[in-house]
CSV table of C-alpha atoms and ligand atoms in Angstrom, one decimal:
chain,number,residue,atom,x,y,z
P,1,UNK,CA,98.5,115.1,115.3
P,2,UNK,CA,98.5,111.7,113.5
P,3,UNK,CA,97.1,108.8,115.6
P,4,UNK,CA,98.6,105.4,114.9
P,5,UNK,CA,99.5,102.0,116.3
P,6,UNK,CA,102.3,100.3,114.5
P,7,UNK,CA,105.1,97.9,115.5
P,8,UNK,CA,108.1,100.2,115.5
P,9,UNK,CA,108.4,103.7,114.0
P,10,UNK,CA,112.2,103.4,113.7
P,11,UNK,CA,111.5,101.1,110.7
P,12,UNK,CA,110.2,104.1,108.8
P,13,UNK,CA,113.3,104.7,106.6
P,14,UNK,CA,113.2,101.1,105.4
P,15,UNK,CA,109.5,101.5,104.7
P,16,UNK,CA,110.1,104.7,102.6
P,17,UNK,CA,112.5,102.8,100.4
P,18,UNK,CA,110.1,99.9,100.0
P,19,UNK,CA,107.2,102.2,99.1
P,20,UNK,CA,109.3,104.1,96.5
P,21,UNK,CA,110.5,100.8,95.0
P,22,UNK,CA,106.9,99.6,94.6
P,23,UNK,CA,105.9,103.1,93.2
P,24,UNK,CA,108.3,102.6,90.3
P,25,UNK,CA,106.1,99.8,89.0
P,26,UNK,CA,102.8,101.6,89.6
P,27,UNK,CA,102.7,104.2,86.8
P,28,UNK,CA,99.0,104.4,86.5
P,29,UNK,CA,98.4,105.0,90.2
P,30,UNK,CA,101.2,107.6,90.1
P,31,UNK,CA,99.6,109.4,87.2
P,32,UNK,CA,96.3,109.5,89.1
P,33,UNK,CA,98.2,110.8,92.2
P,34,UNK,CA,99.7,113.6,90.2
P,35,UNK,CA,96.3,114.6,88.8
P,36,UNK,CA,94.7,114.3,92.3
P,37,UNK,CA,97.4,116.6,93.7
P,38,UNK,CA,96.4,119.3,91.1
P,39,UNK,CA,92.6,118.8,91.2
P,40,UNK,CA,92.0,117.8,94.9
P,41,UNK,CA,88.8,115.8,94.1
P,42,UNK,CA,88.7,114.2,97.5
P,43,UNK,CA,88.9,117.4,99.6
P,44,UNK,CA,86.8,117.1,102.7
P,45,UNK,CA,86.5,113.3,102.5
P,46,UNK,CA,87.4,111.1,105.5
P,47,UNK,CA,88.2,107.7,104.3
P,48,UNK,CA,88.7,104.5,106.4
P,49,UNK,CA,90.6,101.9,104.4
P,50,UNK,CA,90.9,98.3,105.6
P,51,UNK,CA,93.5,96.8,103.2
P,52,UNK,CA,96.7,94.7,103.4
P,53,UNK,CA,99.2,97.2,104.7
P,54,UNK,CA,101.9,96.7,101.9
P,55,UNK,CA,104.1,99.0,99.9
P,56,UNK,CA,101.5,98.9,97.1
P,57,UNK,CA,98.7,99.9,99.4
P,58,UNK,CA,101.0,102.7,100.7
P,59,UNK,CA,101.1,104.1,97.1
P,60,UNK,CA,97.4,104.1,96.9
P,61,UNK,CA,97.1,105.9,100.3
P,62,UNK,CA,99.5,108.6,99.0
P,63,UNK,CA,97.3,109.1,95.9
P,64,UNK,CA,94.2,109.4,98.1
P,65,UNK,CA,95.9,111.8,100.4
P,66,UNK,CA,97.2,113.9,97.4
P,67,UNK,CA,93.5,114.1,96.4
P,68,UNK,CA,92.7,115.8,99.7
P,69,UNK,CA,91.2,112.9,101.6
P,70,UNK,CA,92.0,112.4,105.3
P,71,UNK,CA,92.9,108.7,105.4
P,72,UNK,CA,93.0,106.1,108.1
P,73,UNK,CA,94.3,102.7,107.3
P,74,UNK,CA,93.8,99.4,109.2
P,75,UNK,CA,95.0,95.9,108.3
P,76,UNK,CA,92.7,93.5,106.5
P,77,UNK,CA,94.6,90.5,107.7
P,78,UNK,CA,96.6,89.9,110.9
P,79,UNK,CA,99.6,88.5,109.1
P,80,UNK,CA,99.9,90.7,106.0
P,81,UNK,CA,101.2,93.9,107.4
P,82,UNK,CA,104.6,95.1,106.4
P,83,UNK,CA,105.7,96.8,109.6
P,84,UNK,CA,108.2,99.1,107.9
P,85,UNK,CA,105.6,100.3,105.5
P,86,UNK,CA,103.1,100.9,108.4
P,87,UNK,CA,105.8,102.9,110.2
P,88,UNK,CA,106.7,105.0,107.2
P,89,UNK,CA,103.1,105.9,106.4
P,90,UNK,CA,102.5,107.0,110.0
P,91,UNK,CA,105.8,108.7,110.9
P,92,UNK,CA,106.7,110.1,107.5
P,93,UNK,CA,103.6,110.6,105.4
P,94,UNK,CA,101.1,111.6,108.0
P,95,UNK,CA,98.7,108.8,107.5
P,96,UNK,CA,97.1,107.1,110.5
P,97,UNK,CA,97.9,103.4,110.3
P,98,UNK,CA,96.6,100.8,112.8
P,99,UNK,CA,98.3,97.6,111.9
P,100,UNK,CA,100.9,95.3,113.5
P,101,UNK,CA,102.1,92.1,111.8
P,102,UNK,CA,101.1,89.1,113.9
P,103,UNK,CA,98.4,91.0,115.9
P,104,UNK,CA,95.8,88.8,117.6
P,105,UNK,CA,92.1,88.9,116.6
P,106,UNK,CA,91.2,91.3,119.4
P,107,UNK,CA,93.9,93.8,118.4
P,108,UNK,CA,92.8,93.4,114.7
P,109,UNK,CA,89.2,94.5,115.6
P,110,UNK,CA,90.5,97.2,118.0
P,111,UNK,CA,92.4,98.6,115.1
P,112,UNK,CA,89.3,98.6,112.9
P,113,UNK,CA,87.5,100.6,115.7
P,114,UNK,CA,90.4,103.1,115.9
P,115,UNK,CA,90.3,103.6,112.1
P,116,UNK,CA,86.6,104.4,112.4
P,117,UNK,CA,87.0,107.0,115.1
P,118,UNK,CA,87.3,109.9,112.6
P,119,UNK,CA,83.7,109.1,111.4
P,120,UNK,CA,84.5,108.3,107.8
P,121,UNK,CA,82.4,109.5,104.8
P,122,UNK,CA,83.8,106.7,102.7
P,123,UNK,CA,85.2,103.2,103.2
P,124,UNK,CA,87.5,101.0,101.3
P,125,UNK,CA,87.5,97.3,102.2
P,126,UNK,CA,89.4,94.2,101.3
P,127,UNK,CA,87.1,91.4,102.7
P,128,UNK,CA,84.3,93.6,104.0
P,129,UNK,CA,85.4,93.6,107.7
P,130,UNK,CA,84.9,97.4,108.0
P,131,UNK,CA,81.5,97.3,106.4
P,132,UNK,CA,80.5,94.4,108.6
P,133,UNK,CA,81.8,96.3,111.7
P,134,UNK,CA,79.8,99.4,110.8
P,135,UNK,CA,76.7,97.4,110.2
P,136,UNK,CA,77.0,95.5,113.5
P,137,UNK,CA,78.4,98.2,115.8
P,138,UNK,CA,78.2,101.7,114.3
P,139,UNK,CA,75.0,101.8,112.2
P,140,UNK,CA,74.8,105.5,112.6
P,141,UNK,CA,78.0,106.0,110.6
P,142,UNK,CA,76.2,104.6,107.5
P,143,UNK,CA,73.9,107.6,107.4
P,144,UNK,CA,76.7,110.1,106.4
P,145,UNK,CA,78.5,107.6,104.2
P,146,UNK,CA,78.8,108.6,100.5
P,147,UNK,CA,79.8,105.1,99.6
P,148,UNK,CA,82.4,102.4,99.8
P,149,UNK,CA,84.5,100.2,97.7
P,150,UNK,CA,85.4,96.5,97.9
P,151,UNK,CA,88.6,95.0,96.7
P,152,UNK,CA,88.1,91.2,96.8
P,153,UNK,CA,85.8,88.4,95.7
P,154,UNK,CA,85.1,87.2,99.3
P,155,UNK,CA,84.1,90.8,100.3
P,156,UNK,CA,81.8,91.2,97.3
P,157,UNK,CA,80.1,87.8,98.2
P,158,UNK,CA,79.5,89.0,101.8
P,159,UNK,CA,78.2,92.4,100.6
P,160,UNK,CA,75.8,90.8,98.1
P,161,UNK,CA,74.5,88.6,100.9
P,162,UNK,CA,73.9,91.7,103.0
P,163,UNK,CA,72.1,93.3,100.1
P,164,UNK,CA,70.0,90.2,99.5
P,165,UNK,CA,68.9,90.3,103.1
P,166,UNK,CA,67.8,93.9,102.5
P,167,UNK,CA,70.3,95.1,105.2
P,168,UNK,CA,73.0,96.9,103.2
P,169,UNK,CA,73.0,100.5,104.6
P,170,UNK,CA,75.1,102.3,102.0
P,171,UNK,CA,76.2,101.8,98.4
P,172,UNK,CA,79.4,99.9,97.6
P,173,UNK,CA,81.3,99.6,94.3
P,174,UNK,CA,82.7,96.1,93.7
P,175,UNK,CA,86.2,97.0,92.5
P,176,UNK,CA,86.9,93.3,92.3
P,177,UNK,CA,84.5,92.9,89.5
P,178,UNK,CA,86.2,95.3,87.2
P,179,UNK,CA,87.8,93.4,84.3
P,180,UNK,CA,91.1,95.3,84.9
P,181,UNK,CA,91.0,94.0,88.4
P,182,UNK,CA,90.1,90.3,88.5
P,183,UNK,CA,91.5,89.3,85.1
P,184,UNK,CA,94.9,90.4,86.2
P,185,UNK,CA,95.2,90.7,90.0
P,186,UNK,CA,93.3,87.6,90.8
P,187,UNK,CA,94.8,85.5,88.0
P,188,UNK,CA,98.4,86.7,87.5
P,189,UNK,CA,98.8,88.3,90.9
P,190,UNK,CA,97.5,85.4,93.0
P,191,UNK,CA,99.1,82.9,90.6
P,192,UNK,CA,102.6,84.3,91.0
P,193,UNK,CA,102.5,85.5,94.7
P,194,UNK,CA,101.0,82.2,95.9
P,195,UNK,CA,103.8,80.2,94.5
P,196,UNK,CA,106.2,82.8,95.7
P,197,UNK,CA,104.9,82.5,99.2
P,198,UNK,CA,105.1,78.7,99.2
P,199,UNK,CA,108.6,78.8,97.7
P,200,UNK,CA,109.8,81.3,100.3
P,201,UNK,CA,108.3,79.3,103.2
P,202,UNK,CA,109.6,75.9,102.1
P,203,UNK,CA,112.2,76.3,99.3
P,204,UNK,CA,110.6,73.4,97.4
P,205,UNK,CA,111.3,72.5,93.8
P,206,UNK,CA,108.0,72.6,91.9
P,207,UNK,CA,109.1,70.6,88.9
P,208,UNK,CA,107.8,67.1,89.1
P,209,UNK,CA,105.5,67.7,92.1
P,210,UNK,CA,101.8,67.0,92.1
P,211,UNK,CA,100.0,70.2,93.0
P,212,UNK,CA,96.3,70.1,93.9
P,213,UNK,CA,94.5,73.4,93.2
P,214,UNK,CA,91.2,73.6,95.0
P,215,UNK,CA,88.9,76.0,93.3
P,216,UNK,CA,89.1,77.2,89.6
P,217,UNK,CA,87.9,80.8,89.8
P,218,UNK,CA,90.2,83.5,88.6
P,219,UNK,CA,92.7,82.9,91.4
P,220,UNK,CA,92.7,79.1,90.9
P,221,UNK,CA,93.3,79.5,87.1
P,222,UNK,CA,96.3,81.7,87.9
P,223,UNK,CA,97.7,79.3,90.5
P,224,UNK,CA,97.2,76.2,88.3
P,225,UNK,CA,98.8,77.8,85.2
P,226,UNK,CA,101.8,79.1,87.2
P,227,UNK,CA,102.3,75.7,88.9
P,228,UNK,CA,102.2,74.0,85.5
P,229,UNK,CA,104.7,76.6,84.2
P,230,UNK,CA,107.2,75.5,86.9
P,231,UNK,CA,106.9,71.9,85.8
P,232,UNK,CA,104.3,70.6,88.3
P,233,UNK,CA,101.6,68.1,87.5
P,234,UNK,CA,98.4,69.9,88.4
P,235,UNK,CA,95.1,68.5,89.6
P,236,UNK,CA,92.1,70.8,89.9
P,237,UNK,CA,89.1,70.1,92.2
P,238,UNK,CA,85.9,72.1,91.8
P,239,UNK,CA,82.2,72.0,92.8
P,240,UNK,CA,81.1,74.1,89.8
P,241,UNK,CA,80.6,71.9,86.7
P,242,UNK,CA,81.4,74.7,84.2
P,243,UNK,CA,84.6,75.6,86.0
P,244,UNK,CA,85.5,72.0,86.3
P,245,UNK,CA,85.0,71.6,82.5
P,246,UNK,CA,87.1,74.6,81.8
P,247,UNK,CA,89.9,73.2,84.0
P,248,UNK,CA,89.7,69.9,82.1
P,249,UNK,CA,89.8,71.6,78.7
P,250,UNK,CA,92.7,73.8,80.0
P,251,UNK,CA,94.5,70.5,80.2
P,252,UNK,CA,94.4,69.8,84.0
P,253,UNK,CA,93.3,66.6,85.7
P,254,UNK,CA,90.0,67.1,87.4
P,255,UNK,CA,88.8,64.8,90.2
P,256,UNK,CA,87.0,64.9,93.6
P,257,UNK,CA,89.0,65.9,96.6
P,258,UNK,CA,88.7,62.5,98.1
P,259,UNK,CA,90.8,61.2,95.3
P,260,UNK,CA,93.1,64.2,94.9
P,261,UNK,CA,93.9,64.1,98.6
P,262,UNK,CA,95.9,60.8,98.2
P,263,UNK,CA,97.9,62.2,95.2
P,264,UNK,CA,99.0,65.7,96.0
P,265,UNK,CA,102.4,66.8,97.3
P,266,UNK,CA,101.1,70.4,97.6
P,267,UNK,CA,97.5,71.5,98.2
P,268,UNK,CA,96.5,75.1,97.6
P,269,UNK,CA,93.0,76.4,98.4
P,270,UNK,CA,91.6,79.3,96.5
P,271,UNK,CA,87.8,78.9,96.8
P,272,UNK,CA,86.5,81.5,99.2
P,273,UNK,CA,84.6,78.7,100.9
P,274,UNK,CA,85.0,76.9,104.2
P,275,UNK,CA,86.5,73.5,105.0
P,276,UNK,CA,87.5,72.7,101.4
P,277,UNK,CA,90.3,70.6,103.0
P,278,UNK,CA,88.5,68.5,105.7
P,279,UNK,CA,90.1,66.3,108.3
P,280,UNK,CA,89.1,63.3,106.3
P,281,UNK,CA,91.1,64.7,103.4
P,282,UNK,CA,94.1,65.4,105.6
P,283,UNK,CA,93.9,61.8,107.0
P,284,UNK,CA,94.4,60.4,103.5
P,285,UNK,CA,97.4,62.6,102.5
P,286,UNK,CA,100.9,61.5,101.8
P,287,UNK,CA,103.7,61.9,104.3
P,288,UNK,CA,105.2,65.3,103.8
P,289,UNK,CA,102.2,67.0,102.2
P,290,UNK,CA,102.2,70.8,102.2
P,291,UNK,CA,98.8,72.6,102.7
P,292,UNK,CA,98.5,76.3,101.9
P,293,UNK,CA,95.6,78.7,101.5
P,294,UNK,CA,95.4,81.8,99.3
P,295,UNK,CA,91.7,82.5,99.8
P,296,UNK,CA,90.8,85.6,101.8
P,297,UNK,CA,89.9,84.0,105.1
P,298,UNK,CA,91.6,81.3,107.1
P,299,UNK,CA,88.5,79.0,106.8
P,300,UNK,CA,89.4,76.9,103.8
P,301,UNK,CA,91.6,74.3,105.7
P,302,UNK,CA,89.8,72.8,108.6
P,303,UNK,CA,92.6,73.6,111.1
P,304,UNK,CA,90.3,73.3,114.2
P,305,UNK,CA,89.6,69.7,113.3
P,306,UNK,CA,93.3,69.0,112.7
P,307,UNK,CA,94.1,70.5,116.1
P,308,UNK,CA,91.4,68.4,117.7
P,309,UNK,CA,92.8,65.3,116.1
P,310,UNK,CA,96.6,65.7,116.6
P,311,UNK,CA,97.1,68.8,118.7
P,312,UNK,CA,98.8,72.2,117.9
P,313,UNK,CA,101.7,70.7,115.9
P,314,UNK,CA,105.3,72.0,116.0
P,315,UNK,CA,107.0,74.8,114.1
P,316,UNK,CA,109.7,73.4,111.7
P,317,UNK,CA,110.5,76.7,109.9
P,318,UNK,CA,109.1,80.2,109.9
P,319,UNK,CA,105.6,79.9,108.4
P,320,UNK,CA,105.6,76.1,108.5
P,321,UNK,CA,103.8,74.0,111.2
P,322,UNK,CA,104.2,70.3,111.1
P,323,UNK,CA,101.4,67.9,112.3
P,324,UNK,CA,102.3,64.3,113.1
P,325,UNK,CA,99.3,62.1,112.2
P,326,UNK,CA,100.4,59.3,114.6
P,327,UNK,CA,101.2,56.6,112.0
P,328,UNK,CA,104.5,57.9,110.8
P,329,UNK,CA,103.1,60.5,108.4
P,330,UNK,CA,103.5,64.2,108.9
P,331,UNK,CA,101.7,67.0,107.1
P,332,UNK,CA,102.5,70.7,107.0
P,333,UNK,CA,100.3,73.7,107.1
P,334,UNK,CA,101.8,77.0,105.9
P,335,UNK,CA,101.1,80.5,107.5
P,336,UNK,CA,98.5,79.1,109.9
P,337,UNK,CA,96.1,78.6,106.9
P,338,UNK,CA,96.1,82.4,106.3
P,339,UNK,CA,96.8,84.0,102.9
P,340,UNK,CA,100.1,82.4,102.1
P,341,UNK,CA,101.0,85.0,99.4
P,342,UNK,CA,100.9,87.8,101.9
P,343,UNK,CA,102.0,86.1,105.0
P,344,UNK,CA,105.0,84.3,103.6
P,345,UNK,CA,105.8,86.6,100.7
P,346,UNK,CA,104.9,90.2,99.8
P,347,UNK,CA,101.5,89.8,98.1
P,348,UNK,CA,100.9,90.5,94.5
P,349,UNK,CA,103.6,92.4,92.6
P,350,UNK,CA,103.3,96.1,92.4
P,351,UNK,CA,102.7,96.1,88.6
P,352,UNK,CA,99.4,94.2,89.0
P,353,UNK,CA,98.3,96.1,92.1
P,354,UNK,CA,98.7,99.2,90.0
P,355,UNK,CA,95.6,98.3,88.1
P,356,UNK,CA,93.5,97.3,91.1
P,357,UNK,CA,94.5,100.4,93.0
P,358,UNK,CA,94.0,102.7,90.0
P,359,UNK,CA,90.4,101.4,90.0
P,360,UNK,CA,90.1,102.1,93.7
P,361,UNK,CA,91.3,105.7,93.3
P,362,UNK,CA,89.1,106.4,90.3
P,363,UNK,CA,86.1,104.9,91.9
P,364,UNK,CA,86.6,106.9,95.0
P,365,UNK,CA,86.7,110.0,92.9
P,366,UNK,CA,83.6,108.9,91.0
P,367,UNK,CA,81.7,108.6,94.3
P,368,UNK,CA,82.4,112.2,95.1
P,369,UNK,CA,81.2,113.4,91.7
P,370,UNK,CA,77.8,111.8,91.6
P,371,UNK,CA,74.9,114.3,91.1
P,372,UNK,CA,72.4,111.9,92.8
P,373,UNK,CA,73.2,109.6,95.7
P,374,UNK,CA,73.4,105.9,94.8
P,375,UNK,CA,70.9,103.4,96.2
P,376,UNK,CA,72.0,101.1,99.0
P,377,UNK,CA,73.3,98.4,96.6
P,378,UNK,CA,76.4,96.7,95.3
P,379,UNK,CA,77.5,98.4,92.0
P,380,UNK,CA,79.8,97.5,89.2
P,381,UNK,CA,82.7,99.7,88.4
P,382,UNK,CA,81.6,102.0,85.5
P,383,UNK,CA,82.9,100.7,82.2
P,384,UNK,CA,84.6,104.1,81.5
P,385,UNK,CA,86.8,103.7,84.6
P,386,UNK,CA,87.7,100.1,83.8
P,387,UNK,CA,88.6,101.0,80.2
P,388,UNK,CA,90.6,104.0,81.3
P,389,UNK,CA,92.7,101.9,83.6
P,390,UNK,CA,93.3,99.4,80.8
P,391,UNK,CA,94.2,102.2,78.4
P,392,UNK,CA,96.7,103.9,80.8
P,393,UNK,CA,98.3,100.5,81.7
P,394,UNK,CA,98.8,99.7,78.0
P,395,UNK,CA,100.3,103.2,77.6
P,396,UNK,CA,102.7,102.7,80.5
P,397,UNK,CA,103.8,99.4,78.9
P,398,UNK,CA,104.5,101.1,75.6
P,399,UNK,CA,101.8,99.0,73.9
P,400,UNK,CA,99.8,100.6,71.1
P,401,UNK,CA,96.5,99.1,69.8
P,402,UNK,CA,94.2,99.6,66.8
P,403,UNK,CA,90.9,101.4,66.9
P,404,UNK,CA,87.9,100.5,64.8
P,405,UNK,CA,87.3,102.2,61.5
P,406,UNK,CA,84.1,104.2,60.9
P,407,UNK,CA,82.9,101.3,58.7
P,408,UNK,CA,83.7,98.7,61.4
P,409,UNK,CA,81.9,100.8,64.0
P,410,UNK,CA,78.8,101.0,61.7
P,411,UNK,CA,79.0,97.2,61.1
P,412,UNK,CA,79.1,96.4,64.8
P,413,UNK,CA,76.0,98.6,65.3
P,414,UNK,CA,74.0,97.0,62.5
P,415,UNK,CA,72.1,93.8,62.1
P,416,UNK,CA,71.1,93.8,58.4
P,417,UNK,CA,74.3,92.3,56.9
P,418,UNK,CA,74.4,88.5,57.2
P,419,UNK,CA,75.5,85.7,54.9
U,1,ADE,N1,96.4,91.8,97.9
U,1,ADE,C1,97.2,90.9,97.3
U,1,ADE,N2,98.5,91.4,97.1
U,1,ADE,C2,98.5,92.7,97.7
U,1,ADE,C3,99.5,93.7,97.8
U,1,ADE,N3,100.7,93.5,97.3
U,1,ADE,N4,99.1,94.8,98.4
U,1,ADE,C4,97.8,95.0,98.8
U,1,ADE,N5,96.9,94.1,98.7
U,1,ADE,C5,97.2,92.9,98.1
């Protein structure tokens, strides 16, 4: 009997079609699923996954299930669930899903609790809410835990903080830090899906606009380059001098937020940090400014201060809340300051999630094969897995590459030959 809590199971047939469509563009995950179905490496594992409940995630869940795992899936954001996909997974594929688009915070956490009821032996997080819940409320579950994985930068930052305090209770592999994850998912995935979300929410023309990108990590690099590609003039703000320098040499204008706030038509936060757009910044903005966040949590735009200053605003379109500043100017916040790429669009395209989720599947298998248990630390993805994902993705794209000759291998190992 599959337990689940989804919006409407009659959406399942739509969800199946959506999952299959995404699967067409996830060849690496599909290859792994086929091997898992033959080899059953995850037999006996109970896995709690806290991920965005999308068609791409569904394909990962099917791969893990094919490998023999008993999977429970809960949402990693209240606004990112695709209700038809949640229905299809629960009603058609026998996977317990606890996720309803638009759920409030209390339901969000209730769903995490439900997803932990089967006493997992592994966890898979996107933002570390499951690991945090286990540490705060179910510490006994950590004892039987083989390990976990973490999908995103924000989650890895939280987990490293737990480790620094000496309180991490089981090992976690930082999937985010694999090269085949953040070089592609964070950069090209966030870059494209963020602009997609803002476009769907507002239907703006990007050409000729001034876009302020706050944060120049992998996500910020992607957002800035895609905005430039659409003809926008891009300003970058940063607190890290090296990243700021990189943005400047990539050809973007770099300035403090106090200056950028008067220039921007569209502001996009991708920092992972809190209050990167403050009320003082908002008070300086042009009439009509659009504010969107693509960082993991809804902390980057100081909405509480905006609400204190001008009230709750008014809805002018789905996903767009207008705030009158009281002097004739109005600014707009998209998707309640939550991940605009998932709330207003469909998240990253399947082809890029293919690599992230191939890493997730292979790392999960890796955890079951260890001869010695890992220490309670945050680990990198083994290079062999990262390289295998890159190799399989290239293969799926029909791209061949060279390999080093014996002489080149020898040269790269030696130090004697110089000028
Ligand atoms: N994170 C960003 N995009 C995503 C997607 N399409 N599916 C799952 N997680 C995501």
